[in-house]
Short mmCIF file of C-alpha atoms in Angstrom, two decimals:
data_model
loop_
_atom_site.label_atom_id
_atom_site.label_comp_id
_atom_site.label_asym_id
_atom_site.label_seq_id
_atom_site.Cartn_x
_atom_site.Cartn_y
_atom_site.Cartn_z
CA MET Q 234 -7.38 5.10 -21.97
CA ASP Q 235 -7.52 1.75 -23.76
CA GLU Q 236 -4.23 0.68 -22.14
CA LEU Q 237 -5.49 1.77 -18.73
CA ASP Q 238 -8.75 -0.11 -19.23
CA ALA Q 239 -6.89 -3.27 -20.24
CA TYR Q 240 -4.60 -2.94 -17.22
CA SER Q 241 -7.57 -2.42 -14.91
CA ARG Q 242 -9.42 -5.40 -16.34
CA THR Q 243 -6.39 -7.62 -15.80
CA VAL Q 244 -5.86 -6.58 -12.19
CA SER Q 245 -9.58 -6.86 -11.46
CA ALA Q 246 -9.70 -10.39 -12.91
CA VAL Q 247 -6.74 -11.49 -10.79
CA ALA Q 248 -8.30 -9.93 -7.70
CA ALA Q 249 -11.66 -11.60 -8.36
CA GLU Q 250 -10.03 -15.03 -8.57
CA LEU Q 251 -7.66 -14.72 -5.61
CA ILE Q 252 -9.26 -12.56 -2.91
CA GLY Q 253 -11.44 -15.44 -1.72
CA ARG Q 254 -8.47 -17.82 -1.65
CA VAL Q 255 -6.18 -15.67 0.52
CA ALA Q 256 -6.94 -15.69 4.24
CA ALA Q 257 -6.02 -13.42 7.12
CA VAL Q 258 -4.08 -15.55 9.59
CA ARG Q 259 -4.61 -15.03 13.31
CA ILE Q 260 -1.97 -16.94 15.23
CA GLY Q 261 -0.62 -16.34 18.71
CA ARG Q 262 0.00 -12.63 19.07
CA GLY Q 263 0.78 -12.19 15.39
CA SER Q 264 -1.08 -12.01 12.13
CA GLY Q 265 -0.40 -12.26 8.44
CA SER Q 266 -1.83 -13.87 5.33
CA ALA Q 267 -1.98 -17.36 3.82
CA VAL Q 268 -2.89 -18.83 0.44
CA VAL Q 269 -5.03 -21.92 -0.12
CA ILE Q 270 -2.79 -24.16 -2.24
CA ALA Q 271 -4.44 -27.58 -1.94
CA PRO Q 272 -7.59 -29.11 -0.42
CA GLY Q 273 -7.37 -28.41 3.30
CA GLU Q 274 -3.97 -26.69 3.09
CA LEU Q 275 -2.66 -23.13 3.18
CA LEU Q 276 0.85 -21.81 2.60
CA THR Q 277 2.29 -18.88 4.54
CA ASN Q 278 5.61 -17.60 5.89
CA ALA Q 279 7.49 -19.33 8.68
CA HIS Q 280 8.00 -15.97 10.38
CA VAL Q 281 4.22 -15.44 10.46
CA VAL Q 282 3.76 -18.74 12.30
CA GLY Q 283 6.72 -18.43 14.67
CA ASP Q 284 6.49 -21.08 17.42
CA SER Q 285 2.69 -21.35 17.33
CA ARG Q 286 1.09 -24.69 16.53
CA SER Q 287 -2.46 -23.59 15.73
CA GLY Q 288 -4.50 -20.56 14.74
CA ARG Q 289 -7.40 -19.33 12.65
CA ALA Q 290 -7.80 -18.38 9.01
CA ASP Q 291 -10.38 -15.67 8.30
CA PHE Q 292 -11.73 -15.28 4.77
CA VAL Q 293 -13.41 -12.26 3.20
CA ASP Q 294 -16.79 -14.06 3.06
CA GLY Q 295 -16.76 -14.24 6.86
CA GLU Q 296 -15.74 -17.90 7.10
CA GLN Q 297 -13.40 -18.59 10.02
CA VAL Q 298 -11.42 -21.83 9.80
CA PRO Q 299 -9.25 -23.16 12.67
CA PHE Q 300 -6.01 -24.77 11.52
CA ARG Q 301 -2.97 -26.56 12.84
CA VAL Q 302 0.60 -25.96 11.70
CA ALA Q 303 1.59 -29.01 9.64
CA GLY Q 304 5.21 -27.99 9.16
CA VAL Q 305 7.59 -25.05 9.32
CA ASP Q 306 10.83 -24.44 7.44
CA PRO Q 307 12.52 -21.24 8.66
CA LEU Q 308 15.34 -21.64 6.13
CA SER Q 309 12.93 -21.06 3.24
CA ASP Q 310 10.56 -18.88 5.32
CA LEU Q 311 7.66 -21.18 4.46
CA ALA Q 312 5.05 -22.89 6.63
CA LEU Q 313 2.22 -25.27 5.73
CA LEU Q 314 -1.10 -25.00 7.56
CA ARG Q 315 -3.77 -27.73 7.66
CA ALA Q 316 -7.42 -26.81 8.25
CA ASP Q 317 -9.27 -28.66 10.99
CA ASP Q 318 -12.24 -28.84 8.62
CA ARG Q 319 -10.79 -29.56 5.19
CA GLY Q 320 -14.11 -28.89 3.46
CA ALA Q 321 -14.38 -25.39 4.94
CA LEU Q 322 -11.64 -23.95 2.74
CA PRO Q 323 -12.38 -22.39 -0.65
CA GLU Q 324 -11.05 -23.83 -3.88
CA SER Q 325 -7.26 -23.82 -4.18
CA ALA Q 326 -5.42 -21.05 -5.97
CA ARG Q 327 -3.59 -22.00 -9.15
CA LEU Q 328 0.18 -22.15 -8.80
CA GLY Q 329 2.56 -20.80 -11.45
CA ASN Q 330 6.31 -21.00 -11.95
CA ALA Q 331 8.42 -18.03 -10.87
CA ASP Q 332 11.25 -19.27 -13.08
CA ASP Q 333 9.22 -18.00 -16.06
CA LEU Q 334 8.96 -14.41 -14.78
CA VAL Q 335 10.70 -11.52 -16.53
CA VAL Q 336 11.63 -8.09 -15.21
CA GLY Q 337 8.87 -5.56 -15.92
CA GLN Q 338 6.10 -8.13 -15.88
CA LEU Q 339 2.82 -7.22 -14.17
CA VAL Q 340 2.27 -8.82 -10.76
CA VAL Q 341 -0.58 -8.49 -8.29
CA ALA Q 342 -0.25 -8.84 -4.51
CA VAL Q 343 -3.21 -10.06 -2.47
CA GLY Q 344 -3.14 -10.08 1.32
CA ASN Q 345 -4.32 -8.52 4.52
CA PRO Q 346 -2.03 -5.58 5.30
CA LEU Q 347 -2.62 -3.79 8.59
CA GLY Q 348 -5.63 -6.02 9.19
CA LEU Q 349 -7.44 -4.80 6.06
CA ALA Q 350 -8.80 -8.04 4.60
CA GLY Q 351 -8.74 -8.71 0.87
CA SER Q 352 -6.40 -5.87 -0.07
CA VAL Q 353 -5.01 -5.82 -3.60
CA THR Q 354 -2.02 -3.92 -4.96
CA ALA Q 355 -0.36 -4.15 -8.34
CA GLY Q 356 3.06 -3.40 -9.76
CA VAL Q 357 5.81 -4.99 -11.76
CA VAL Q 358 8.65 -7.42 -11.19
CA SER Q 359 11.40 -4.95 -10.33
CA ALA Q 360 14.21 -7.50 -10.25
CA LEU Q 361 14.85 -11.24 -10.14
CA GLY Q 362 17.56 -13.30 -8.53
CA ARG Q 363 17.62 -11.39 -5.25
CA SER Q 364 18.80 -13.21 -2.12
CA LEU Q 365 17.07 -13.34 1.26
CA PRO Q 366 19.20 -14.40 4.28
CA THR Q 367 17.35 -16.70 6.71
CA ARG Q 368 18.29 -18.47 9.93
CA SER Q 369 17.14 -21.39 12.06
CA GLY Q 370 19.05 -21.63 15.33
CA ASN Q 371 22.73 -21.66 14.43
CA ALA Q 372 22.05 -22.65 10.81
CA GLY Q 373 21.97 -20.01 8.11
CA ARG Q 374 20.87 -20.14 4.51
CA VAL Q 375 20.13 -17.84 1.62
CA VAL Q 376 16.80 -18.12 -0.20
CA GLU Q 377 17.81 -17.64 -3.82
CA ASP Q 378 15.90 -16.18 -6.77
CA VAL Q 379 13.68 -14.06 -4.53
CA ILE Q 380 11.28 -11.84 -6.48
CA GLN Q 381 11.53 -8.07 -5.98
CA THR Q 382 8.41 -6.05 -6.74
CA ASP Q 383 7.22 -2.49 -6.38
CA ALA Q 384 3.65 -3.63 -5.61
CA ALA Q 385 2.88 -1.99 -2.26
CA LEU Q 386 3.40 -4.40 0.67
CA ASN Q 387 2.76 -3.60 4.31
CA PRO Q 388 2.79 -5.51 7.62
CA GLY Q 389 0.19 -8.25 7.29
CA ASN Q 390 0.96 -8.91 3.62
CA SER Q 391 3.51 -11.55 4.65
CA GLY Q 392 2.27 -14.98 3.60
CA GLY Q 393 -0.04 -13.54 0.96
CA ALA Q 394 -0.04 -14.22 -2.76
CA LEU Q 395 2.01 -12.63 -5.50
CA ALA Q 396 0.33 -13.54 -8.77
CA ASP Q 397 0.95 -13.09 -12.47
CA TRP Q 398 -1.60 -11.67 -14.92
CA ARG Q 399 -3.27 -15.07 -15.25
CA ALA Q 400 -3.91 -15.21 -11.47
CA ARG Q 401 -1.32 -17.94 -11.00
CA VAL Q 402 0.50 -17.61 -7.68
CA VAL Q 403 4.19 -17.20 -8.44
CA GLY Q 404 5.39 -16.05 -5.02
CA ILE Q 405 4.62 -15.83 -1.32
CA ASN Q 406 5.14 -12.28 -0.10
CA THR Q 407 7.69 -12.45 2.66
CA ALA Q 408 9.27 -9.10 3.49
CA VAL Q 409 9.00 -5.37 3.19
CA ALA Q 410 12.56 -4.30 2.50
CA GLY Q 411 11.90 -0.55 2.28
CA THR Q 412 9.69 2.09 0.70
CA GLY Q 413 8.43 0.78 -2.63
CA LEU Q 414 10.41 -2.45 -2.25
CA GLY Q 415 8.80 -5.82 -1.55
CA LEU Q 416 10.18 -9.36 -1.71
CA ALA Q 417 8.51 -12.70 -2.30
CA VAL Q 418 9.71 -16.30 -2.00
CA PRO Q 419 9.34 -17.80 -5.49
CA ILE Q 420 7.00 -20.66 -6.31
CA ASN Q 421 9.11 -23.07 -8.34
CA ALA Q 422 10.26 -26.69 -8.35
CA THR Q 423 12.46 -26.19 -5.27
CA THR Q 424 9.62 -24.57 -3.32
CA LEU Q 425 7.19 -27.34 -4.24
CA ARG Q 426 9.71 -29.90 -3.02
CA ILE Q 427 9.89 -28.07 0.31
CA VAL Q 428 6.09 -27.96 0.56
CA ASP Q 429 5.88 -31.69 -0.16
CA ALA Q 430 8.38 -32.39 2.64
CA LEU Q 431 6.36 -30.26 5.07
CA ARG Q 432 3.23 -32.11 4.00
CA THR Q 433 4.65 -35.59 4.56
CA THR Q 434 7.07 -35.16 7.48
CA GLY Q 435 6.45 -31.70 8.92
CA ARG Q 436 10.05 -30.65 8.36
CA VAL Q 437 12.69 -30.34 5.67
CA ARG Q 438 15.81 -32.44 6.00
CA ARG Q 439 18.82 -30.79 4.39
CA ALA Q 440 22.29 -31.96 3.59
CA TYR Q 441 25.29 -29.85 4.60
CA LEU Q 442 28.34 -29.25 2.43
CA GLY Q 443 30.02 -26.27 4.10
CA VAL Q 444 30.76 -23.76 1.33
CA VAL Q 445 29.96 -20.11 0.70
CA GLY Q 446 30.31 -18.71 -2.80
CA THR Q 447 29.41 -16.00 -5.25
CA PRO Q 448 28.67 -16.23 -9.00
CA ALA Q 449 31.73 -15.60 -11.15
CA PRO Q 450 32.58 -15.80 -14.87
CA VAL Q 451 34.50 -18.74 -16.26
CA PRO Q 452 37.81 -17.75 -17.94
CA ALA Q 453 37.37 -17.33 -21.68
CA ALA Q 454 39.60 -20.24 -22.69
CA VAL Q 455 37.72 -22.66 -20.46
CA ALA Q 456 34.35 -21.18 -21.38
CA ASP Q 457 34.98 -21.74 -25.07
CA ARG Q 458 36.27 -25.27 -24.52
CA TYR Q 459 33.46 -26.47 -22.25
CA GLY Q 460 30.63 -24.18 -23.30
CA ARG Q 461 30.27 -22.76 -19.79
CA ARG Q 462 30.10 -19.03 -19.03
CA ASN Q 463 29.57 -18.88 -15.26
CA GLY Q 464 30.35 -20.81 -12.11
CA LEU Q 465 30.39 -20.34 -8.33
CA ARG Q 466 33.58 -18.93 -6.80
CA LEU Q 467 34.14 -20.33 -3.30
CA ALA Q 468 34.67 -17.48 -0.85
CA GLU Q 469 34.77 -19.80 2.16
CA VAL Q 470 35.16 -23.51 2.86
CA VAL Q 471 34.16 -24.21 6.46
CA THR Q 472 36.87 -25.94 8.48
CA GLY Q 473 35.93 -29.52 9.30
CA SER Q 474 33.05 -29.54 6.83
CA PRO Q 475 32.36 -32.23 4.20
CA ALA Q 476 33.63 -29.79 1.57
CA ALA Q 477 36.93 -29.36 3.41
CA ALA Q 478 37.28 -33.11 3.87
CA ALA Q 479 36.79 -33.56 0.12
CA GLY Q 480 39.63 -31.13 -0.62
CA LEU Q 481 37.66 -28.13 -1.84
CA ARG Q 482 39.48 -24.83 -1.31
CA ARG Q 483 38.70 -21.16 -1.10
CA GLY Q 484 39.08 -19.66 -4.59
CA ASP Q 485 37.93 -22.80 -6.40
CA LEU Q 486 35.46 -22.09 -9.20
CA VAL Q 487 32.69 -24.68 -8.94
CA LEU Q 488 31.39 -25.76 -12.34
CA ASP Q 489 29.39 -28.92 -11.60
CA VAL Q 490 27.84 -30.55 -8.54
CA GLY Q 491 26.28 -33.97 -8.87
CA ARG Q 492 27.04 -33.85 -12.62
CA ALA Q 493 24.77 -30.80 -12.95
CA PRO Q 494 25.99 -27.31 -13.95
CA VAL Q 495 26.28 -24.74 -11.15
CA GLU Q 496 26.15 -20.99 -11.69
CA ASP Q 497 24.93 -19.75 -8.31
CA ALA Q 498 24.32 -20.86 -4.73
CA GLN Q 499 20.94 -22.32 -5.61
CA GLY Q 500 22.66 -24.68 -8.04
CA ILE Q 501 24.20 -26.35 -4.98
CA GLN Q 502 21.33 -25.85 -2.53
CA ARG Q 503 18.75 -27.52 -4.77
CA GLN Q 504 20.79 -30.73 -4.47
CA LEU Q 505 21.21 -30.60 -0.70
CA PHE Q 506 17.94 -32.08 0.48
CA GLY Q 507 17.66 -35.02 2.86
CA ASP Q 508 18.20 -37.71 0.25
CA ALA Q 509 21.74 -36.37 -0.33
CA VAL Q 510 22.85 -37.04 3.27
CA GLY Q 511 25.66 -39.60 3.33
CA VAL Q 512 25.62 -40.04 -0.45
CA PRO Q 513 28.86 -39.38 -2.40
CA LEU Q 514 28.48 -36.13 -4.37
CA PRO Q 515 30.86 -35.47 -7.27
CA VAL Q 516 32.08 -31.87 -7.54
CA THR Q 517 34.05 -30.41 -10.45
CA VAL Q 518 36.01 -27.19 -9.93
CA LEU Q 519 38.44 -25.07 -11.88
CA ARG Q 520 41.62 -24.53 -9.85
CA ASN Q 521 44.67 -22.68 -11.17
CA GLY Q 522 43.52 -23.30 -14.72
CA ALA Q 523 43.04 -27.04 -14.26
CA MET Q 524 39.87 -29.09 -13.87
CA VAL Q 525 39.75 -30.89 -10.53
CA ASP Q 526 37.21 -33.58 -9.57
CA VAL Q 527 36.49 -34.39 -5.92
CA ILE Q 528 33.91 -36.47 -4.07
CA ALA Q 529 32.16 -34.89 -1.09
CA VAL Q 530 29.85 -36.73 1.30
CA PRO Q 531 27.28 -34.29 2.75
CA THR Q 532 26.18 -34.63 6.37
CA GLU Q 533 22.78 -33.68 7.77
CA LEU Q 534 22.25 -30.03 8.62
CA GLY Q 535 21.17 -30.03 12.24
#
């Protein structure tokens, strides 16, 4: 009973702090949820917004706040909303860091599933490091380090908050993948960089390299010599891409990009923002047992 009471107190405290900071979004013919993340601003999913440019945020206290879409990034499934009346929004939710989560940790989802405002569900982090494929026109990307949770999510939860036990928002609920399986875009340094770009320019410029890879172990001899255990095995190098022009090949094991270690796709993607366009990018790979250094010059993803 004591454990149950402690659990209940934790979930109730998170709910009390966040319910008033998560709105039901009415936009076009769709609906979803959004989280107040800064004065006058809410964060939601790009797929909730779609092509709409304005809408209304409804809060549990009855406040209805018109907003305009400040920026949309389909490739991260995030959208930033700006209230017409900045002072009408409640205090911002506190943001956490999803990189600090561990499997089994308590998480609480707050949103508006099926139009039921201020709904709260709780569960645990079921898995970390999941991938979520996204598209924008002909461009495709994988959102890395997506959070998997068994907290019940239903249509309308998209764009709502996934919070830790301290009521810090660590994810934006983005998809219902199946019975008892929910996914959330993580709140971390990469996400905050995307939000800042949406805030200042309304879009996210990305650099394009032209590789597809999967995590793979580094051979023992090399791992011992360089202190590296994992890299990214290139499964595809797109013909005519900057990667191909630099001499990268299918089967290469990428160890470093921009002098930073790479162990997964996010290790490359986090370096491919707009400021990398046209800038020489050093890449170190292991090929046939030998270390090979090349210089790639990313182009803009359009």
